[in-house]
PDB file of C-alpha atoms in Angstrom:
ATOM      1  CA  UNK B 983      -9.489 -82.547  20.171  1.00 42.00           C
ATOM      2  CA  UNK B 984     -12.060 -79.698  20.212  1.00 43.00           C
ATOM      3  CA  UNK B 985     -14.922 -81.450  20.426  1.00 41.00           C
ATOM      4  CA  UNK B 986     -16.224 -79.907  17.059  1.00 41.00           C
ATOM      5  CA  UNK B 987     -17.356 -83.365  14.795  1.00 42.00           C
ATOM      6  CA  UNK B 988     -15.632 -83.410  11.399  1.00 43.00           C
ATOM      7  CA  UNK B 989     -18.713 -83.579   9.601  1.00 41.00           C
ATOM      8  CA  UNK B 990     -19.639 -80.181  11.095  1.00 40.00           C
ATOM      9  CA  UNK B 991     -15.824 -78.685  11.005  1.00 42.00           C
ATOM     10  CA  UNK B 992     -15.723 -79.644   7.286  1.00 43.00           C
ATOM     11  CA  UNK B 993     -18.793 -78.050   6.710  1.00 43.00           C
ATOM     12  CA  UNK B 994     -17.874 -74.829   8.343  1.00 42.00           C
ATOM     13  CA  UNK B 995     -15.355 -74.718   6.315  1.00 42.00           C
ATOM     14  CA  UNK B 996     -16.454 -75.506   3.285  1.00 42.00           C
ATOM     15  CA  UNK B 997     -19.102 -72.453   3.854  1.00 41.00           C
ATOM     16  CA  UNK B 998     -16.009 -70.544   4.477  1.00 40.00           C
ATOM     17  CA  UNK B 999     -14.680 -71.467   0.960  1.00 42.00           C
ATOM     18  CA  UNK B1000     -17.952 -70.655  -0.719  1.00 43.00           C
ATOM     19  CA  UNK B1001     -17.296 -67.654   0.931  1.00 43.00           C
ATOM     20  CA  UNK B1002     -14.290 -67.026  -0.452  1.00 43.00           C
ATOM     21  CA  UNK B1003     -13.485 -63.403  -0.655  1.00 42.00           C
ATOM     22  CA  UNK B1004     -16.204 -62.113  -1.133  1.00 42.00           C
ATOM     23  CA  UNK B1005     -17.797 -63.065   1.809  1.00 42.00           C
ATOM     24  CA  UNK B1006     -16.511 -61.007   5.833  1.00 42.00           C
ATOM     25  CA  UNK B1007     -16.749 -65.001   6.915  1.00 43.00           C
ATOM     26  CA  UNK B1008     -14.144 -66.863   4.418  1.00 44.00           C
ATOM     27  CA  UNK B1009     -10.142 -66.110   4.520  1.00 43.00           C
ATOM     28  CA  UNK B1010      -8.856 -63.292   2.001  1.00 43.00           C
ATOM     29  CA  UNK B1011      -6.681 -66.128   0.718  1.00 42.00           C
ATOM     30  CA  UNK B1012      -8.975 -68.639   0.028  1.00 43.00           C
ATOM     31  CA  UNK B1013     -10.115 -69.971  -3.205  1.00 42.00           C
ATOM     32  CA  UNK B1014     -12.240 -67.846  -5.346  1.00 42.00           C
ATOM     33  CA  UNK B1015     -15.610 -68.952  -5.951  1.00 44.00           C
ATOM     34  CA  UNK B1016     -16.781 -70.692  -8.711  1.00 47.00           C
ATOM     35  CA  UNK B1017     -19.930 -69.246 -10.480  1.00 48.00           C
ATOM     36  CA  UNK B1018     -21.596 -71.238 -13.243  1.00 51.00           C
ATOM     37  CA  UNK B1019     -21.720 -70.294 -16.985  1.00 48.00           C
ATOM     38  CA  UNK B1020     -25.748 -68.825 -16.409  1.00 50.00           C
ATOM     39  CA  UNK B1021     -24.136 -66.458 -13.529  1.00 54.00           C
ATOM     40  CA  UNK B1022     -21.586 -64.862 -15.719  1.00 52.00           C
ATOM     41  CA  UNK B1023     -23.644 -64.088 -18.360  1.00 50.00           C
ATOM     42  CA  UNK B1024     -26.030 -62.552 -16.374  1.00 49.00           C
ATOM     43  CA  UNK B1025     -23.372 -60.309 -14.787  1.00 57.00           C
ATOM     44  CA  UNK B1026     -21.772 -59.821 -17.503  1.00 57.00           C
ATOM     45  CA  UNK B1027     -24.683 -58.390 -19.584  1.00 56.00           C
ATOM     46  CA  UNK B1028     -25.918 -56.183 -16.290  1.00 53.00           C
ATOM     47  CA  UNK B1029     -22.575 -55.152 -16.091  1.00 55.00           C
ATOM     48  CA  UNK B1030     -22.505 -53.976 -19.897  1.00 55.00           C
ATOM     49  CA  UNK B1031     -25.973 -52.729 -19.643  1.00 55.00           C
ATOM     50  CA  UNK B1032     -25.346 -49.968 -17.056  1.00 53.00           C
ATOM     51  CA  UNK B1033     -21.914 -49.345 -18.844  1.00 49.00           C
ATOM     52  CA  UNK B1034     -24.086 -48.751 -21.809  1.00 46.00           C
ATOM     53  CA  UNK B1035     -26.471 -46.708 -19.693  1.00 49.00           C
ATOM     54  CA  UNK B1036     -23.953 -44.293 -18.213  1.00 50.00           C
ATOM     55  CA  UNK B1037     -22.815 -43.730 -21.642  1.00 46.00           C
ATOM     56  CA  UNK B1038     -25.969 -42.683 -23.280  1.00 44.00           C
ATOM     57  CA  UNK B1039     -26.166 -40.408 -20.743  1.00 45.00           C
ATOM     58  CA  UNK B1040     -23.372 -38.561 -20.505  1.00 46.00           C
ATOM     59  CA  UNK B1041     -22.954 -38.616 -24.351  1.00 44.00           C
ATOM     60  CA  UNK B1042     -26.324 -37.301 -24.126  1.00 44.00           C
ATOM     61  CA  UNK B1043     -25.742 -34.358 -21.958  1.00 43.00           C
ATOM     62  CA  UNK B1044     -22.509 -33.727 -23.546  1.00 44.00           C
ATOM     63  CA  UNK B1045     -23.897 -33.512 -27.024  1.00 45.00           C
ATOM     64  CA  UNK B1046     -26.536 -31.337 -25.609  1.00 44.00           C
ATOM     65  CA  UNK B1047     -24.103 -29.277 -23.907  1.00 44.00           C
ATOM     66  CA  UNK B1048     -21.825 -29.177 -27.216  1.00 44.00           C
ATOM     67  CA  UNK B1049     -24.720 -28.167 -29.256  1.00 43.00           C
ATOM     68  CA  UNK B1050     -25.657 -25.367 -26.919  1.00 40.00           C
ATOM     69  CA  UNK B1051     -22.346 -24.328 -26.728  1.00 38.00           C
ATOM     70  CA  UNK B1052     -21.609 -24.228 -30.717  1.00 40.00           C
ATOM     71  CA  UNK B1053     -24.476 -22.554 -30.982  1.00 40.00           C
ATOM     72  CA  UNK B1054     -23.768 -19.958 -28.562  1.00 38.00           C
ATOM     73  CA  UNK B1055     -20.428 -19.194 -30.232  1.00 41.00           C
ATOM     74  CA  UNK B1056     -22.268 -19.102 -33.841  1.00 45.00           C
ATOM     75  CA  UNK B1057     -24.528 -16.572 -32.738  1.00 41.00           C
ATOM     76  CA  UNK B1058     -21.661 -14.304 -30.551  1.00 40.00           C
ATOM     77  CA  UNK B1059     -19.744 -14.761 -34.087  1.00 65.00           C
ATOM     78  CA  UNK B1060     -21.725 -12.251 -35.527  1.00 74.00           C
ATOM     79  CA  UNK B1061     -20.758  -9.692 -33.172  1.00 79.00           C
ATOM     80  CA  UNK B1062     -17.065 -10.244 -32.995  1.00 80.00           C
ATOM     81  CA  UNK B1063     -14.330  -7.490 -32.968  1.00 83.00           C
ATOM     82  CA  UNK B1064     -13.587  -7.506 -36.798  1.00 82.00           C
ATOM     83  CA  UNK B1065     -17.435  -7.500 -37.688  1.00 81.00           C
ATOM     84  CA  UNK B1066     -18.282  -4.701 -35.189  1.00 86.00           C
ATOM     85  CA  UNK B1067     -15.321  -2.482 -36.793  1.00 87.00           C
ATOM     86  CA  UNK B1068     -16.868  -3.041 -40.213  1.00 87.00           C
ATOM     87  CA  UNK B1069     -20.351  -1.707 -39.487  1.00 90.00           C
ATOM     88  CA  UNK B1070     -18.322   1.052 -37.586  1.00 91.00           C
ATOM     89  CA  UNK B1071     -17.068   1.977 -40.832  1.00 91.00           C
ATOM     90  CA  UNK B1072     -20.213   1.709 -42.829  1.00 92.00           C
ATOM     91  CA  UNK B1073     -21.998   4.195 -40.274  1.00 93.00           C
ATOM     92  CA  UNK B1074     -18.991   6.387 -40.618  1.00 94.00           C
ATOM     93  CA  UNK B1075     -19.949   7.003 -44.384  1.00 95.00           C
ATOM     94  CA  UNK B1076     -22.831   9.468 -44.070  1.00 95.00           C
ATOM     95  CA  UNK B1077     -20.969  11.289 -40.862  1.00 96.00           C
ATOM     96  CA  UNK B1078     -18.035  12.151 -43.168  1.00 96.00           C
ATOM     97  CA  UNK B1079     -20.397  13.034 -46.047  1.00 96.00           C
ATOM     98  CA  UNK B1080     -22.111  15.176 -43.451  1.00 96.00           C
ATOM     99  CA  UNK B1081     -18.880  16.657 -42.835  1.00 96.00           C
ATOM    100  CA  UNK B1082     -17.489  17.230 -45.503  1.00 95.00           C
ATOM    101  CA  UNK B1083     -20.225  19.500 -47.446  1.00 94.00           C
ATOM    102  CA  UNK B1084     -21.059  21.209 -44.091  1.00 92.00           C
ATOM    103  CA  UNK B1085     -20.670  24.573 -43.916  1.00 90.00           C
ATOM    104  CA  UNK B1086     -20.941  25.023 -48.261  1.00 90.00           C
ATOM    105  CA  UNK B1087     -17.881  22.037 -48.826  1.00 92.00           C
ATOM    106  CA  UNK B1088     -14.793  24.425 -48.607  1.00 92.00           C
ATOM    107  CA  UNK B1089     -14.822  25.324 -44.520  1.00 93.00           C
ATOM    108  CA  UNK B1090     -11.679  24.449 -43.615  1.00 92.00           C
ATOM    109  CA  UNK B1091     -12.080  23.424 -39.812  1.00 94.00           C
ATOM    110  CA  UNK B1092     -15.187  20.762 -41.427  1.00 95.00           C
ATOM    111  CA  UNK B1093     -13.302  19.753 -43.854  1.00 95.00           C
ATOM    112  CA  UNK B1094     -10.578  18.765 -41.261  1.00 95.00           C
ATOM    113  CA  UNK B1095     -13.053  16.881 -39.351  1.00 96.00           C
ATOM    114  CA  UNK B1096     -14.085  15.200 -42.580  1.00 96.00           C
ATOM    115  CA  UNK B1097     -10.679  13.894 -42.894  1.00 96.00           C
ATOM    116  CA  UNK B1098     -10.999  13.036 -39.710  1.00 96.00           C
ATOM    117  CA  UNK B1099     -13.738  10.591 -39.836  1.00 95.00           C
ATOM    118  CA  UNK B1100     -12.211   9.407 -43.601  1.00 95.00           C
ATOM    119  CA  UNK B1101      -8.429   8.613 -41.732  1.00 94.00           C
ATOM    120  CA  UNK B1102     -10.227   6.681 -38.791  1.00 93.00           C
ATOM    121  CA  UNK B1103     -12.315   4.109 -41.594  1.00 91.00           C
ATOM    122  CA  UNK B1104      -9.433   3.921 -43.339  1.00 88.00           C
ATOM    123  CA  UNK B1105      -7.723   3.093 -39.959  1.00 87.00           C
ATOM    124  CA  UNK B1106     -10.119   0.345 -39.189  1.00 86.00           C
ATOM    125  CA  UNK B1107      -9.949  -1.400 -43.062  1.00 81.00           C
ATOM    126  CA  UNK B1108      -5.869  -2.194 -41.860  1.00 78.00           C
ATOM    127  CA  UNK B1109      -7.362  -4.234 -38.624  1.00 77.00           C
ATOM    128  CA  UNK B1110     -10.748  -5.752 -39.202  1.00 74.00           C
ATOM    129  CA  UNK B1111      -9.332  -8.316 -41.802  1.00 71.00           C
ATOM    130  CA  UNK B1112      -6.455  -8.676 -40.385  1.00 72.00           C
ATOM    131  CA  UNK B1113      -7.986  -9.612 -36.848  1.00 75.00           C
ATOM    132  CA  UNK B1114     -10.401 -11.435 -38.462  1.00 72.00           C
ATOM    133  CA  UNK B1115      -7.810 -13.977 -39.752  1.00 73.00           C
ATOM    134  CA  UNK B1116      -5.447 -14.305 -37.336  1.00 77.00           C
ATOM    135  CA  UNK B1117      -8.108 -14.885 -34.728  1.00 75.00           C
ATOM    136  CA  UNK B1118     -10.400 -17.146 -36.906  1.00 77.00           C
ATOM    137  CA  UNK B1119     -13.303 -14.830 -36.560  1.00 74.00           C
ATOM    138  CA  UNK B1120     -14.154 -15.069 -40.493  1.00 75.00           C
ATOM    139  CA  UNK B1121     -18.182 -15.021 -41.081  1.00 76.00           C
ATOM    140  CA  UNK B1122     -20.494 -14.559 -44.098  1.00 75.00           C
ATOM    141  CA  UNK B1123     -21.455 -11.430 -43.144  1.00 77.00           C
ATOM    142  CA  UNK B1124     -17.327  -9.979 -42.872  1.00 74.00           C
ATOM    143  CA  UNK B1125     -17.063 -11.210 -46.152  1.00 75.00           C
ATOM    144  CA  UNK B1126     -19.956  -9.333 -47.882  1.00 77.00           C
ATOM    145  CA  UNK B1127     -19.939  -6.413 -45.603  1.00 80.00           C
ATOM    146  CA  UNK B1128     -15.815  -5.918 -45.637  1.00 81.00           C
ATOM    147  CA  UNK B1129     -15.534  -5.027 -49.537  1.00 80.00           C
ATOM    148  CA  UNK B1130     -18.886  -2.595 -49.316  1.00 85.00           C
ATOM    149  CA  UNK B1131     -17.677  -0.798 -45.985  1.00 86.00           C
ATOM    150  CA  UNK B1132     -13.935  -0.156 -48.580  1.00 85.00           C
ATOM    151  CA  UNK B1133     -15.784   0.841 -51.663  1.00 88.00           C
ATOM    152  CA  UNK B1134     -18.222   2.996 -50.064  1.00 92.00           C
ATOM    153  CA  UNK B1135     -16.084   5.326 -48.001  1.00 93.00           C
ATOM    154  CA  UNK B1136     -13.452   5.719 -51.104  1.00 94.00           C
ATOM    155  CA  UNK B1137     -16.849   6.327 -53.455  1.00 95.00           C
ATOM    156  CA  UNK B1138     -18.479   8.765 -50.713  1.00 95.00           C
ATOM    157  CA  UNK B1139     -15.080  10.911 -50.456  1.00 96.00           C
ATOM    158  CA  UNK B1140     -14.207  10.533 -54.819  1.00 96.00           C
ATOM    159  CA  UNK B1141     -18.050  11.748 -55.272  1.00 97.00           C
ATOM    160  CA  UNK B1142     -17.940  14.526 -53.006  1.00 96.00           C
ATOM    161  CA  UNK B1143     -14.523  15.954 -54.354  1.00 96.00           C
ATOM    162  CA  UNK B1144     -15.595  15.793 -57.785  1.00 96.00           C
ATOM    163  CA  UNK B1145     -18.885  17.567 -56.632  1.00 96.00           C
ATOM    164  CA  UNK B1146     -17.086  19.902 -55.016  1.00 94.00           C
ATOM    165  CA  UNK B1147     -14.695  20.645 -58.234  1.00 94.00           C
ATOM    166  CA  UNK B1148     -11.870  19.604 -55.979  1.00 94.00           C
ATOM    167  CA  UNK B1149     -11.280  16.065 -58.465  1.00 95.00           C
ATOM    168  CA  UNK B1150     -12.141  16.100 -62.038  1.00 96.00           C
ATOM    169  CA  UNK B1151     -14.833  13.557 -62.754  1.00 97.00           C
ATOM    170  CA  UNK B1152     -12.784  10.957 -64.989  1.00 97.00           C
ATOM    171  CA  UNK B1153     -10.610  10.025 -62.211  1.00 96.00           C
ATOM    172  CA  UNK B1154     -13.460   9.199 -60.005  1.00 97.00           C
ATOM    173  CA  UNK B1155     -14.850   7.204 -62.605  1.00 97.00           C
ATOM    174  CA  UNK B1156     -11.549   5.630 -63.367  1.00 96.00           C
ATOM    175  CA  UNK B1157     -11.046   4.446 -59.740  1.00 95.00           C
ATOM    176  CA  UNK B1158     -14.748   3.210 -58.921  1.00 95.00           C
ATOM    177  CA  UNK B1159     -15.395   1.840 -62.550  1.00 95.00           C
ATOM    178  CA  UNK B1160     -12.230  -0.335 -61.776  1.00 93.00           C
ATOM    179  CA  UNK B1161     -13.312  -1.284 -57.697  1.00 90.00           C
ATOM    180  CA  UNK B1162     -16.800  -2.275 -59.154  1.00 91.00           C
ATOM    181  CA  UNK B1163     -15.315  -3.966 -62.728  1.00 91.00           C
ATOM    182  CA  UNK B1164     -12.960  -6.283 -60.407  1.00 88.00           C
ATOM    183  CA  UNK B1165     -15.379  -7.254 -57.475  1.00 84.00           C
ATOM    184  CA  UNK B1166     -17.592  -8.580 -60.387  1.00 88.00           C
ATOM    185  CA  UNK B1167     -15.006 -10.068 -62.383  1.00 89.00           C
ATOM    186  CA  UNK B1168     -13.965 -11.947 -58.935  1.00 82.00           C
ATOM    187  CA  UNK B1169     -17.956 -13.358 -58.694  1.00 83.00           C
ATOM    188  CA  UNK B1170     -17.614 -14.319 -62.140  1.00 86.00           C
ATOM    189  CA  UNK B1171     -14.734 -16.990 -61.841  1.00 86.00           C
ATOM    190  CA  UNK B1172     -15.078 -18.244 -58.352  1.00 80.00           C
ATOM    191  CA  UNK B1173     -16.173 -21.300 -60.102  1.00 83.00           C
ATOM    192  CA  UNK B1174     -12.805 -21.919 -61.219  1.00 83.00           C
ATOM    193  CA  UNK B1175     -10.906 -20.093 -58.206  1.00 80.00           C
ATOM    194  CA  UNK B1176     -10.306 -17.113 -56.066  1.00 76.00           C
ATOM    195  CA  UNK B1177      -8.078 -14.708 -57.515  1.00 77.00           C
ATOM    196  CA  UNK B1178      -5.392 -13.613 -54.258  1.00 73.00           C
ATOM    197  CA  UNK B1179      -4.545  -9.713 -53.058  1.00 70.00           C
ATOM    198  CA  UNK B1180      -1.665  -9.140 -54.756  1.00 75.00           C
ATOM    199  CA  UNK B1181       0.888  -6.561 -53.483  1.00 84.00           C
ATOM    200  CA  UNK B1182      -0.006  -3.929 -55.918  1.00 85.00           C
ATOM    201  CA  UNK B1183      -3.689  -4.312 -55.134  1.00 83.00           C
ATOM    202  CA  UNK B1184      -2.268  -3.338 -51.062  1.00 83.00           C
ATOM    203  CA  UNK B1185       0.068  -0.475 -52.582  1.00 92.00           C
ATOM    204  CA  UNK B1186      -2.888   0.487 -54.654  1.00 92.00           C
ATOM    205  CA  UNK B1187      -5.615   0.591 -51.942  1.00 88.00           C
ATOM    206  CA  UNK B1188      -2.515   2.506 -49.690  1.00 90.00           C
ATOM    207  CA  UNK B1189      -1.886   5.079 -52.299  1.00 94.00           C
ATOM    208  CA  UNK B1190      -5.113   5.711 -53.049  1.00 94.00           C
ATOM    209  CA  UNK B1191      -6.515   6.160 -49.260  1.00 93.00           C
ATOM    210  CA  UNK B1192      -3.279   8.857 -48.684  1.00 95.00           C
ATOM    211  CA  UNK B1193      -3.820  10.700 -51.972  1.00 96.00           C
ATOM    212  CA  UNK B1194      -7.970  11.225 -50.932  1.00 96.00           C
ATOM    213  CA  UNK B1195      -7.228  12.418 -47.814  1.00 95.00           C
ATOM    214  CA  UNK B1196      -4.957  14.947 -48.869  1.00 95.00           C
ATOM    215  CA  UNK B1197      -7.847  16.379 -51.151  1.00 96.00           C
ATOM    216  CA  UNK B1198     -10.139  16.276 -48.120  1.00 96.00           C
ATOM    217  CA  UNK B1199      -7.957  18.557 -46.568  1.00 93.00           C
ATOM    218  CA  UNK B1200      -8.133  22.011 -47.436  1.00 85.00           C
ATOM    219  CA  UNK B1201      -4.133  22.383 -48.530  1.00 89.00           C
ATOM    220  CA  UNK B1202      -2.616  24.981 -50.309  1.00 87.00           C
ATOM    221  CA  UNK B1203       0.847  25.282 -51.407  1.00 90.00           C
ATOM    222  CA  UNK B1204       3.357  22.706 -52.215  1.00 93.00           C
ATOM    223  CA  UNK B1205       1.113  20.308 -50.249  1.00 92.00           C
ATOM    224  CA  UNK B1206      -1.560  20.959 -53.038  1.00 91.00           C
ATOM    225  CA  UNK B1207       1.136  20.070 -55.697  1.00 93.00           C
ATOM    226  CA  UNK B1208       1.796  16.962 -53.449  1.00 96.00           C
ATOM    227  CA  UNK B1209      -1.450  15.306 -53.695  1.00 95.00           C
ATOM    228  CA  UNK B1210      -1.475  15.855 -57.282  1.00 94.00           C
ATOM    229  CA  UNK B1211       0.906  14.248 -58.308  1.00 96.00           C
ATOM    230  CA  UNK B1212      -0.172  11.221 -55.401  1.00 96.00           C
ATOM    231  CA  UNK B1213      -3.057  10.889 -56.603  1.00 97.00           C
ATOM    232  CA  UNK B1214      -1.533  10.315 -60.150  1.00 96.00           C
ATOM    233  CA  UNK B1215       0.288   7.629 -58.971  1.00 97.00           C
ATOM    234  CA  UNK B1216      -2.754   6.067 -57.487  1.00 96.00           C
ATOM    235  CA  UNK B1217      -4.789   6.340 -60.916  1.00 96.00           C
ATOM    236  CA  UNK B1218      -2.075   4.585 -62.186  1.00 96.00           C
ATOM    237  CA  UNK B1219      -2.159   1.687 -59.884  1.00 95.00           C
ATOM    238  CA  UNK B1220      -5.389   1.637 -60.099  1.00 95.00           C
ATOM    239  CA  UNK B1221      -5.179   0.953 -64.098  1.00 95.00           C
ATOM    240  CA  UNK B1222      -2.209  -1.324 -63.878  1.00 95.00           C
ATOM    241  CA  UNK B1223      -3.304  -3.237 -60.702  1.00 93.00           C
ATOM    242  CA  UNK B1224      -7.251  -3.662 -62.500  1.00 93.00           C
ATOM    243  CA  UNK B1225      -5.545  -5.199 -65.932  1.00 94.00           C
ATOM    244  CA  UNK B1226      -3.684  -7.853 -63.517  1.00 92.00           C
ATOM    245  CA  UNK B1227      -6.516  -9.156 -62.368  1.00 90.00           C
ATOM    246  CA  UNK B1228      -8.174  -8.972 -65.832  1.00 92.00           C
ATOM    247  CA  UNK B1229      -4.925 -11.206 -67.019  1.00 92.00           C
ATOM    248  CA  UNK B1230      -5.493 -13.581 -63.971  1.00 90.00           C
ATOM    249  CA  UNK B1231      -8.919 -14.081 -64.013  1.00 90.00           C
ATOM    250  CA  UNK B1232      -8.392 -14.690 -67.733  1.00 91.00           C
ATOM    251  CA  UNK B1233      -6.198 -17.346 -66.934  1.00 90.00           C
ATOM    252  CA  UNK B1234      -8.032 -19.072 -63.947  1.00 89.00           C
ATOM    253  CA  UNK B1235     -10.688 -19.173 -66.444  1.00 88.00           C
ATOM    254  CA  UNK B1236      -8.838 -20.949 -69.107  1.00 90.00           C
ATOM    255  CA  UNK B1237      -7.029 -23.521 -66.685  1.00 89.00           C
ATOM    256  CA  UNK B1238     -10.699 -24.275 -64.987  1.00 86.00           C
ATOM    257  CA  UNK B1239     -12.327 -24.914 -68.032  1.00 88.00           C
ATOM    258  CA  UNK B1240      -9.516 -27.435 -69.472  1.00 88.00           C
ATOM    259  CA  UNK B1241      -9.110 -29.162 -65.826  1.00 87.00           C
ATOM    260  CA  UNK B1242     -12.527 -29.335 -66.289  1.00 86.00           C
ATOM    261  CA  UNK B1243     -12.749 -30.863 -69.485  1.00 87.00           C
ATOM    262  CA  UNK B1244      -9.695 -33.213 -68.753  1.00 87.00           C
ATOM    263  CA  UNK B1245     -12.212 -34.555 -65.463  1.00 86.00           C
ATOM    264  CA  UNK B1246     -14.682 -35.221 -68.232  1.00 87.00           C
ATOM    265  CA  UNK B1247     -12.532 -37.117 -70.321  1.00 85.00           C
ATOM    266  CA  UNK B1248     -10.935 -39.466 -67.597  1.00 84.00           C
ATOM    267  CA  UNK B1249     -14.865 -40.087 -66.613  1.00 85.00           C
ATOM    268  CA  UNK B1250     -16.449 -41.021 -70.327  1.00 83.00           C
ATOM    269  CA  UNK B1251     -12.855 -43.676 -70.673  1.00 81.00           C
ATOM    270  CA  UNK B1252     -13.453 -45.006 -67.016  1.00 83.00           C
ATOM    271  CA  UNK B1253     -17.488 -45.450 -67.914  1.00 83.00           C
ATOM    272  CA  UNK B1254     -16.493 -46.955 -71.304  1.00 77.00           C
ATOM    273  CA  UNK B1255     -13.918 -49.570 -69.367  1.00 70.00           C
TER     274      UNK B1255
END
């Protein structure tokens, strides 16, 4: 016998028990303790309220932090590779008009560093889209800019040859009436659709960049017969190339306008049903 009474022994260990594990007095193997109904839900709702708690906050900061960082990338977006070689291009328009009537128009060593200045713009048009797609760096501003840093290099050089009597007049007016006539007819039906590059439009813009620069150089010779007959080939992509986009546009039209009118239909029968 230890001399303990049984009143106090039991009660020892029935303090133990109440214990239970959470207590450093109670076996680790002893019964768990029983908590009443009240007790749970009390823990139970502190338990979900700092749950709750630590979400809002870190939500919080993340969204915060995801805001500041989407905004961070929409305003670098502006300045991205593809962008920054398209204003290159538009500042290279009045250095190669610079160049090419210095010196009267017909020095040979400016006009070489006209063509110069025309070859690298016409360099940069192969990239900036390109870069600009495959690296999802497509903005507003590439869009506008893109198609006026093209048309205004190709205008600067066709105006300055046919200033310069190098290019007779019509076929300036053939190749920019037909860059201007199509960028407007593409405004016109984006409502129905965007009409796509086509191949010829690519061999078109090719033809045409190789056949100017050979009349910004000063060549002589069979070169001179060369570009001729270049840039005849590029007139007539030009013309070909321009009435294929007429014909699609035409088309895109039509099929807009009766997909249209077919949505109209299947609305008035659903409203009348």
């Amino acid at each position: 016998m230890s001399g303990v009474p049984a009143s106090a022994a039991g009660g020892s260990s029935s303090a133990a028990r109440r214990t239970g594990p959470r207590g450093t007095a109670g076996p680790a193997h002893g019964p768990a303790e029983r908590t009443t109904p009240r007790d749970a839900a009390v823990e139970r709702d502190a338990a979900e309220r700092g749950t709750a708690e630590r979400g809002a906050t870190e939500g919080g900061a993340g969204g915060r932090g995801g805001k500041i960082a989407a905004a961070a990338v929409n305003q670098a977006s502006l300045w991205n590779v593809a962008n920054l070689l398209t204003m290159f291009r538009l500042l290279l328009v009045p250095v190669f008009v610079v160049l090419m009537l210095g010196n009267g128009g017909y020095d040979p060593a400016w006009r070489s560093f006209a063509w110069a200045a025309f070859a690298v713009a016409m360099f940069t048009d192969l990239f900036d889209g390109h870069l600009a797609r495959t690296y999802n760096l497509v903005t507003d501003f590439g869009k506008i800019a893109d198609p006026i840093a093209d048309k205004a290099i190709m205008g600067a050089a066709l105006i300055c040859l046919s200033a310069l009597g190098d290019l007779p007049w019509w076929v300036t007016a053939v190749i920019l009436g037909r860059e201007l006539g199509i960028t407007v007819l593409r405004f016109v039906v984006i409502r129905y659709g965007v009409i796509p590059a086509s191949r010829g439009g690519k061999l078109k813009t090719l033809t045409q960049g190789i056949a100017v620069g050979m009349y910004v150089l000063a060549l002589t010779g069979p070169l001179a017969t060369l570009r001729f007959w270049v840039m005849a080939a590029a007139v007539v992509l030009t013309v070909a190339t321009g009435l294929d986009y007429v014909k699609q546009a035409i088309v895109l039209r039509r099929r807009g306008i009766a997909e249209r009118r077919a949505a109209l239909r299947d609305a008035s029968k659903e409203s009348e049903a």
